[in-house]
Amino acid sequence: MKKLYWVFIVIVLFFAGDRIFGWVLKQLTGKSQFRYTRLYEGKAKADILLVGNSRGLIFYQPYIEEITGSKTMNISYNGMPIDLAEVLVKDYLEKYPAPKQMILDVSMCDRLNKSLISGFNLYTPYSPRMYDLIHLNDQTGAVAGKVFHLYRYNSEIFQRSMFYLNKTDEDWLLDRVINDAMVTGITEYVPDTIKIVQRDTIKPGDKKERLFKSIMSSLTASKNGEVEYVKGVMEHLASTVAFAKAKGVDVQLVINPYYPPYLDKLVNLDQLKAEAEKATGMKVHDYSNAVKDKEGFGDYQHLNKAGSRIFLDKLMEDGVLKK
Amino acid sequence: MIFNSIAFFVFIGIFFPLYFALKGRARLFLCLVASYFFYGWWDERFLALVAFSTCVDYFVGLKLDNTEDQPTRKKLLIASMVVNLGFLGFFKYFNFFIKSFQEMLTGFGYDGSMHSLKIILPVGISFYTFQSMSYTIDVYRKEIAVEKDFIRFSTFISFFPQLVAGPIVRASDFLPQFQKDREFSWDRVTAGTGQIIWGFFKKVAVADSLAPFVDQCFQAPETFGSLHLLIGVIFYSFQIYCDFSGYSDIAIGLARIMGFDFPDNFKKPYFSRNYSEFWTRWHISLSSWLRDYLYIPLGGNRGGTFASWFILLVFMILTVFLTGWWWLAVIYLLSSVGTYFYMQKSEYNNKNAYNYMNLMNTMLLGGLWHGASWAFVFWGFLHGSYQVVQRLAGPIWNKALDTIRTPKLFKDILAMGLVYASTCFAWIYFRAPDFDVASQVITGIASLEAFNFGSVINKFWVIKGVMVIGILLLVEILDVRLTLWKVIQTNPAFRVVSFVLLLWAIAFFGSFGANSFIYFQF
């Protein structure tokens, strides 16, 4: 019997420590100036909401604020998929007064990114919608985050939030010029296809695993969120846009610039644009070829600070970005 | 079913209470059924294969026990070998040999197009085949008594903790433990649980945390800088170690709870100071199997046989034909002639040369055991070469270090560094999907281009990787210096603290994606 006490002590100590350390890490993350922490901690009120993946980071916030005089909030992140952006946008719009404008780079609709979504586990205490999205993409990870609070902080997003503990992330943009190897290498670059993906509702796999997962799913799924996983990627875009419009936000869809020789290798960008326009019923402003000078690029897909200024000036000229 | 899955926890949650509630044959039968269920969870079609292999060796064992006629005994042994190696050859190597033959024909200018079969590799076939074969060989050699109880023998072959990825447990170690019921013991439960938790830490916190960075490196090495690739190779060395030894720890821990003792399969291999030591610390159950059933029968370090020459010759011919590098044939020929004359000089030389040949043959076949690819064979060749070079140059190296009065600690660290670095070099061939990728990784590292941390992509993975490797090495060093595991086993309070710390580390660093174990493919 005495031996059983030891088992009990291990379990109690483990969960007590897990909760205590989890709480400490939550407090620590809450002090970060990282964009998503600010979003969920209520410190991200803005007039212009900017959305994209790493290509969305070229919406250089200090310069936008300089030319528009408006406060900005950029929720873009490297490799961000549209379903994650949908959750963040919806959470933002429910938490804050509607911004005047939302600018979204639709070239982010070329991918899904399950591992990045799992990394947002540390924000599940703030957002049932986020929990649902993670549960959909990584069921075990979502449940593990509920059972073990320490597990929520097992991600790149947590490390980023620590990196921005005492400094702003609004200056996050490439500050280099595309190198010569990339400039010359583009001639040998294989033509690229932008993938317009559709998500399967059930992954193909072993039937027993599927049965087991469906049982687990029915036991653990939260009913609070609004994520509908039967939708395709473009439907996520449409849902995001519709939600923002319903809140009275002026939504602008754009395609951010590519390095022109690289753009020539993209074979179906027009298809992506057409799909986005069809799904949202809105015009997509195509700036894919808006910056021509190589000095404005950090690599094939990303403008640097100089290029970003050229691009943002164009957005202002065309009235896509408003004062 | 894999250990790091929810299904497995449900499985053992049902299995253990039943196991300790039952006694005698009922418990044995439960073990057998549970083992087949465990294996069948992956693919029930291959249960027949395990069952057939079991039946063959069971009946061959009985027949061997019934006859003293040596030619008949030999025939029975050969029959068992043919069946076991036949299955292994068909499922694991059929397409490999077809493809190799095809390439050879194409090299000669013939139309080499041939049909290969879509063969699924049964999980763990190399492990249970070797375990089963060792039983028959030991019975043939009269080193162990035959097992007459079919249920007991079947359980020995299919025992679920170590069925799919080892350790390969010898019949002489394992079968006697079935003779009486293993009693429930708290000491065993705590010791076993400790080993299981440590195994899970290695697997889900270390190996699975390193895997994404490593995969990325070997998928497109040309896109990364020198430091990025070097980190990728170092990470792989720890990924494979923790993946495999983690599995072994969990298997040994499970068996310990059930009342069975399995020998260690890994003993901190990266602390080895020479290559012979490395192979007494790495995948010990396989290296000792190869030593007892291949190296020693070939002559070991006492001399050689026709087989010593023959195996090497087959590898030589195949490499020449497959690569089309005829200059290799010249090198082979010259070295063979040189070796022949060297052997003629004295009995000592003769013994030495055979020893090197036997070592090389063992490592080449050991490489091939890991997988049907020439990259694995080359990995084996590298390890064989390391051992030969060590034996040739070791005395000179030691003498040189002694002359300059090198302190022992420095000597040890230097030796460990050398063994680790050359082992990492060999791992590149083990991990890369083909020789081209391996070359890209090696030239990428050697170029020293972008050898700075700023050029490393996905620094998150690197930071996490360094942290988990740090914890692993800290625990291993503490164990070497302070016999940490012994303290854990004897001091309950310390045990509780260690378990809790490890569980926190698993929760904080672990990857719970139910990633498969690398050695399942072997």
mmCIF file of N, CA and C in Angstrom, chain A residues 1 3-4 6-7 9-11 13-18 21 25 115 138 140-141 144 148 150-159 206-209 212 216, chain B residues 5-7 10 40-44 186-187 209 458-461 463-464 467 492-493 495-497 499-500 503-514:
data_model
loop_
_atom_site.group_PDB
_atom_site.id
_atom_site.type_symbol
_atom_site.label_atom_id
_atom_site.label_comp_id
_atom_site.label_asym_id
_atom_site.label_seq_id
_atom_site.Cartn_x
_atom_site.Cartn_y
_atom_site.Cartn_z
ATOM 1 N N MET A 1 0.835 -1.216 0.000
ATOM 2 C CA MET A 1 0.000 0.000 0.000
ATOM 3 C C MET A 1 0.863 1.257 0.000
ATOM 4 N N LYS A 3 3.624 1.631 -1.295
ATOM 5 C CA LYS A 3 4.176 1.847 -2.638
ATOM 6 C C LYS A 3 3.216 2.655 -3.488
ATOM 7 N N LEU A 4 1.913 2.415 -3.271
ATOM 8 C CA LEU A 4 0.916 3.149 -4.054
ATOM 9 C C LEU A 4 0.961 4.647 -3.748
ATOM 10 N N TRP A 6 3.586 6.360 -3.370
ATOM 11 C CA TRP A 6 4.622 6.932 -4.233
ATOM 12 C C TRP A 6 4.056 7.231 -5.624
ATOM 13 N N VAL A 7 3.252 6.302 -6.136
ATOM 14 C CA VAL A 7 2.635 6.516 -7.455
ATOM 15 C C VAL A 7 1.762 7.772 -7.398
ATOM 16 N N ILE A 9 2.026 10.248 -5.338
ATOM 17 C CA ILE A 9 2.872 11.445 -5.197
ATOM 18 C C ILE A 9 3.427 11.878 -6.567
ATOM 19 N N VAL A 10 3.877 10.895 -7.344
ATOM 20 C CA VAL A 10 4.411 11.220 -8.682
ATOM 21 C C VAL A 10 3.344 11.926 -9.514
ATOM 22 N N ILE A 11 2.133 11.361 -9.520
ATOM 23 C CA ILE A 11 1.056 11.931 -10.340
ATOM 24 C C ILE A 11 0.706 13.346 -9.863
ATOM 25 N N LEU A 13 2.525 15.431 -8.016
ATOM 26 C CA LEU A 13 3.643 16.353 -8.260
ATOM 27 C C LEU A 13 3.721 16.757 -9.727
ATOM 28 N N PHE A 14 3.528 15.759 -10.590
ATOM 29 C CA PHE A 14 3.628 16.041 -12.019
ATOM 30 C C PHE A 14 2.577 17.068 -12.439
ATOM 31 N N PHE A 15 1.330 16.807 -12.067
ATOM 32 C CA PHE A 15 0.265 17.711 -12.523
ATOM 33 C C PHE A 15 0.341 19.068 -11.816
ATOM 34 N N ALA A 16 0.734 19.043 -10.527
ATOM 35 C CA ALA A 16 0.868 20.332 -9.824
ATOM 36 C C ALA A 16 1.950 21.174 -10.496
ATOM 37 N N GLY A 17 3.098 20.547 -10.754
ATOM 38 C CA GLY A 17 4.196 21.271 -11.409
ATOM 39 C C GLY A 17 3.813 21.716 -12.804
ATOM 40 N N ASP A 18 3.115 20.832 -13.510
ATOM 41 C CA ASP A 18 2.679 21.159 -14.877
ATOM 42 C C ASP A 18 1.804 22.420 -14.853
ATOM 43 N N PHE A 21 4.081 25.544 -13.651
ATOM 44 C CA PHE A 21 4.977 26.011 -14.712
ATOM 45 C C PHE A 21 4.170 26.542 -15.909
ATOM 46 N N LEU A 25 4.573 30.232 -17.409
ATOM 47 C CA LEU A 25 4.857 30.483 -18.827
ATOM 48 C C LEU A 25 3.767 31.347 -19.460
ATOM 49 N N SER A 115 1.769 21.912 -38.995
ATOM 50 C CA SER A 115 2.694 22.041 -37.868
ATOM 51 C C SER A 115 2.670 23.458 -37.308
ATOM 52 N N ASP A 138 -4.452 18.587 -35.623
ATOM 53 C CA ASP A 138 -3.539 17.781 -34.819
ATOM 54 C C ASP A 138 -4.278 17.407 -33.533
ATOM 55 N N THR A 140 -4.139 14.891 -31.490
ATOM 56 C CA THR A 140 -3.353 14.495 -30.321
ATOM 57 C C THR A 140 -2.725 15.714 -29.662
ATOM 58 N N GLY A 141 -2.190 16.610 -30.491
ATOM 59 C CA GLY A 141 -1.548 17.810 -29.972
ATOM 60 C C GLY A 141 -2.533 18.670 -29.192
ATOM 61 N N ALA A 144 -3.299 16.858 -25.978
ATOM 62 C CA ALA A 144 -2.102 16.914 -25.127
ATOM 63 C C ALA A 144 -1.970 18.291 -24.475
ATOM 64 N N PHE A 148 -1.720 18.399 -20.622
ATOM 65 C CA PHE A 148 -0.426 18.887 -20.112
ATOM 66 C C PHE A 148 -0.264 20.351 -20.521
ATOM 67 N N LEU A 150 2.143 22.302 -19.975
ATOM 68 C CA LEU A 150 3.506 22.590 -20.455
ATOM 69 C C LEU A 150 3.615 22.362 -21.961
ATOM 70 N N TYR A 151 2.850 21.427 -22.444
ATOM 71 C CA TYR A 151 2.934 21.077 -23.868
ATOM 72 C C TYR A 151 2.519 22.241 -24.769
ATOM 73 N N ARG A 152 1.664 23.110 -24.263
ATOM 74 C CA ARG A 152 1.223 24.262 -25.063
ATOM 75 C C ARG A 152 2.391 25.150 -25.481
ATOM 76 N N TYR A 153 3.455 25.092 -24.680
ATOM 77 C CA TYR A 153 4.572 26.008 -24.912
ATOM 78 C C TYR A 153 5.708 25.324 -25.672
ATOM 79 N N ASN A 154 5.386 24.190 -26.247
ATOM 80 C CA ASN A 154 6.356 23.381 -26.964
ATOM 81 C C ASN A 154 6.317 23.759 -28.443
ATOM 82 N N SER A 155 6.680 25.025 -28.767
ATOM 83 C CA SER A 155 6.576 25.423 -30.178
ATOM 84 C C SER A 155 7.443 26.625 -30.510
ATOM 85 N N GLU A 156 7.590 26.808 -31.808
ATOM 86 C CA GLU A 156 8.321 27.956 -32.329
ATOM 87 C C GLU A 156 7.639 29.262 -31.909
ATOM 88 N N ILE A 157 6.314 29.232 -31.858
ATOM 89 C CA ILE A 157 5.561 30.439 -31.526
ATOM 90 C C ILE A 157 5.915 30.892 -30.104
ATOM 91 N N PHE A 158 6.096 29.932 -29.204
ATOM 92 C CA PHE A 158 6.479 30.280 -27.841
ATOM 93 C C PHE A 158 7.868 30.915 -27.831
ATOM 94 N N GLN A 159 8.786 30.304 -28.601
ATOM 95 C CA GLN A 159 10.141 30.869 -28.644
ATOM 96 C C GLN A 159 10.131 32.287 -29.206
ATOM 97 N N ASP A 206 -5.220 3.835 -42.219
ATOM 98 C CA ASP A 206 -5.683 2.577 -41.688
ATOM 99 C C ASP A 206 -7.080 2.710 -41.089
ATOM 100 N N LYS A 207 -7.924 1.749 -41.373
ATOM 101 C CA LYS A 207 -9.331 1.871 -40.958
ATOM 102 C C LYS A 207 -9.478 1.863 -39.432
ATOM 103 N N LYS A 208 -8.607 1.096 -38.758
ATOM 104 C CA LYS A 208 -8.709 1.049 -37.304
ATOM 105 C C LYS A 208 -8.305 2.384 -36.688
ATOM 106 N N GLU A 209 -7.266 2.999 -37.289
ATOM 107 C CA GLU A 209 -6.828 4.309 -36.800
ATOM 108 C C GLU A 209 -7.957 5.320 -36.977
ATOM 109 N N PHE A 212 -10.644 4.732 -34.444
ATOM 110 C CA PHE A 212 -10.165 5.177 -33.141
ATOM 111 C C PHE A 212 -10.196 6.703 -33.049
ATOM 112 N N MET A 216 -12.227 9.175 -30.526
ATOM 113 C CA MET A 216 -11.527 10.187 -29.736
ATOM 114 C C MET A 216 -12.086 11.577 -30.039
ATOM 115 N N SER B 5 1.734 5.684 -29.070
ATOM 116 C CA SER B 5 0.392 5.956 -29.574
ATOM 117 C C SER B 5 -0.619 5.727 -28.443
ATOM 118 N N ILE B 6 -1.750 6.399 -28.546
ATOM 119 C CA ILE B 6 -2.777 6.254 -27.508
ATOM 120 C C ILE B 6 -3.268 4.808 -27.473
ATOM 121 N N ALA B 7 -3.349 4.215 -28.664
ATOM 122 C CA ALA B 7 -3.824 2.827 -28.746
ATOM 123 C C ALA B 7 -2.974 1.903 -27.874
ATOM 124 N N VAL B 10 -3.866 2.214 -24.188
ATOM 125 C CA VAL B 10 -5.118 1.487 -23.920
ATOM 126 C C VAL B 10 -4.808 -0.014 -23.841
ATOM 127 N N GLY B 40 -0.652 -7.692 -35.248
ATOM 128 C CA GLY B 40 -1.748 -7.651 -36.221
ATOM 129 C C GLY B 40 -2.391 -6.286 -36.342
ATOM 130 N N TRP B 41 -2.230 -5.446 -35.327
ATOM 131 C CA TRP B 41 -2.766 -4.082 -35.378
ATOM 132 C C TRP B 41 -2.190 -3.338 -36.577
ATOM 133 N N TRP B 42 -0.904 -3.641 -36.891
ATOM 134 C CA TRP B 42 -0.259 -3.019 -38.053
ATOM 135 C C TRP B 42 -0.804 -3.629 -39.351
ATOM 136 N N ASP B 43 -0.766 -4.923 -39.476
ATOM 137 C CA ASP B 43 -1.286 -5.578 -40.671
ATOM 138 C C ASP B 43 -1.495 -7.059 -40.355
ATOM 139 N N GLU B 44 -2.753 -7.451 -40.259
ATOM 140 C CA GLU B 44 -3.050 -8.816 -39.813
ATOM 141 C C GLU B 44 -2.591 -9.885 -40.805
ATOM 142 N N TRP B 186 7.111 -4.786 -6.919
ATOM 143 C CA TRP B 186 7.115 -3.316 -6.998
ATOM 144 C C TRP B 186 8.458 -2.799 -7.468
ATOM 145 N N ASP B 187 9.511 -3.481 -7.035
ATOM 146 C CA ASP B 187 10.842 -3.031 -7.460
ATOM 147 C C ASP B 187 10.987 -3.108 -8.972
ATOM 148 N N SER B 209 11.916 15.440 -31.886
ATOM 149 C CA SER B 209 12.174 16.882 -31.990
ATOM 150 C C SER B 209 13.238 17.169 -33.040
ATOM 151 N N ASN B 458 15.186 27.822 -39.755
ATOM 152 C CA ASN B 458 14.425 27.172 -38.681
ATOM 153 C C ASN B 458 15.238 27.034 -37.392
ATOM 154 N N LYS B 459 15.652 28.160 -36.903
ATOM 155 C CA LYS B 459 16.487 28.165 -35.684
ATOM 156 C C LYS B 459 15.732 27.586 -34.484
ATOM 157 N N PHE B 460 14.407 27.671 -34.535
ATOM 158 C CA PHE B 460 13.596 27.105 -33.453
ATOM 159 C C PHE B 460 13.942 25.636 -33.233
ATOM 160 N N TRP B 461 14.019 24.893 -34.354
ATOM 161 C CA TRP B 461 14.338 23.476 -34.243
ATOM 162 C C TRP B 461 15.730 23.276 -33.664
ATOM 163 N N ILE B 463 17.421 25.359 -31.631
ATOM 164 C CA ILE B 463 17.440 25.691 -30.198
ATOM 165 C C ILE B 463 16.834 24.546 -29.385
ATOM 166 N N LYS B 464 15.696 24.064 -29.857
ATOM 167 C CA LYS B 464 15.043 22.957 -29.151
ATOM 168 C C LYS B 464 15.937 21.705 -29.170
ATOM 169 N N MET B 467 18.762 21.915 -26.758
ATOM 170 C CA MET B 467 18.285 21.743 -25.373
ATOM 171 C C MET B 467 18.052 20.269 -25.034
ATOM 172 N N PRO B 492 13.925 6.218 -2.989
ATOM 173 C CA PRO B 492 12.561 6.490 -3.491
ATOM 174 C C PRO B 492 12.282 7.979 -3.745
ATOM 175 N N ALA B 493 12.755 8.835 -2.841
ATOM 176 C CA ALA B 493 12.477 10.265 -3.020
ATOM 177 C C ALA B 493 13.163 10.788 -4.278
ATOM 178 N N ARG B 495 13.936 9.037 -6.779
ATOM 179 C CA ARG B 495 13.251 8.411 -7.915
ATOM 180 C C ARG B 495 12.026 9.233 -8.313
ATOM 181 N N VAL B 496 11.255 9.623 -7.309
ATOM 182 C CA VAL B 496 10.044 10.414 -7.585
ATOM 183 C C VAL B 496 10.422 11.714 -8.306
ATOM 184 N N VAL B 497 11.443 12.375 -7.770
ATOM 185 C CA VAL B 497 11.866 13.647 -8.378
ATOM 186 C C VAL B 497 12.317 13.417 -9.823
ATOM 187 N N PHE B 499 11.512 10.973 -11.918
ATOM 188 C CA PHE B 499 10.376 10.631 -12.784
ATOM 189 C C PHE B 499 9.599 11.895 -13.162
ATOM 190 N N VAL B 500 9.344 12.733 -12.143
ATOM 191 C CA VAL B 500 8.548 13.936 -12.391
ATOM 192 C C VAL B 500 9.289 14.878 -13.343
ATOM 193 N N LEU B 503 9.046 13.519 -16.806
ATOM 194 C CA LEU B 503 7.689 13.682 -17.357
ATOM 195 C C LEU B 503 7.435 15.136 -17.765
ATOM 196 N N TRP B 504 7.936 16.075 -16.981
ATOM 197 C CA TRP B 504 7.802 17.479 -17.374
ATOM 198 C C TRP B 504 8.553 17.738 -18.684
ATOM 199 N N ALA B 505 9.765 17.158 -18.757
ATOM 200 C CA ALA B 505 10.571 17.351 -19.975
ATOM 201 C C ALA B 505 9.849 16.771 -21.189
ATOM 202 N N ILE B 506 9.191 15.624 -20.992
ATOM 203 C CA ILE B 506 8.446 15.019 -22.109
ATOM 204 C C ILE B 506 7.294 15.942 -22.514
ATOM 205 N N ALA B 507 6.577 16.468 -21.506
ATOM 206 C CA ALA B 507 5.437 17.338 -21.810
ATOM 207 C C ALA B 507 5.894 18.621 -22.500
ATOM 208 N N PHE B 508 7.033 19.142 -22.092
ATOM 209 C CA PHE B 508 7.490 20.433 -22.617
ATOM 210 C C PHE B 508 8.164 20.297 -23.984
ATOM 211 N N PHE B 509 8.884 19.195 -24.190
ATOM 212 C CA PHE B 509 9.634 19.043 -25.449
ATOM 213 C C PHE B 509 9.019 18.013 -26.391
ATOM 214 N N GLY B 510 8.133 17.188 -25.897
ATOM 215 C CA GLY B 510 7.699 16.015 -26.658
ATOM 216 C C GLY B 510 6.922 16.326 -27.920
ATOM 217 N N SER B 511 7.037 15.404 -28.858
ATOM 218 C CA SER B 511 6.238 15.489 -30.068
ATOM 219 C C SER B 511 5.260 14.319 -30.010
ATOM 220 N N PHE B 512 3.970 14.642 -29.970
ATOM 221 C CA PHE B 512 2.987 13.573 -29.744
ATOM 222 C C PHE B 512 2.266 13.163 -31.024
ATOM 223 N N GLY B 513 2.996 13.210 -32.109
ATOM 224 C CA GLY B 513 2.380 12.885 -33.397
ATOM 225 C C GLY B 513 2.396 11.412 -33.725
ATOM 226 N N ALA B 514 2.712 10.549 -32.764
ATOM 227 C CA ALA B 514 2.787 9.102 -32.995
ATOM 228 C C ALA B 514 3.672 8.779 -34.189
#
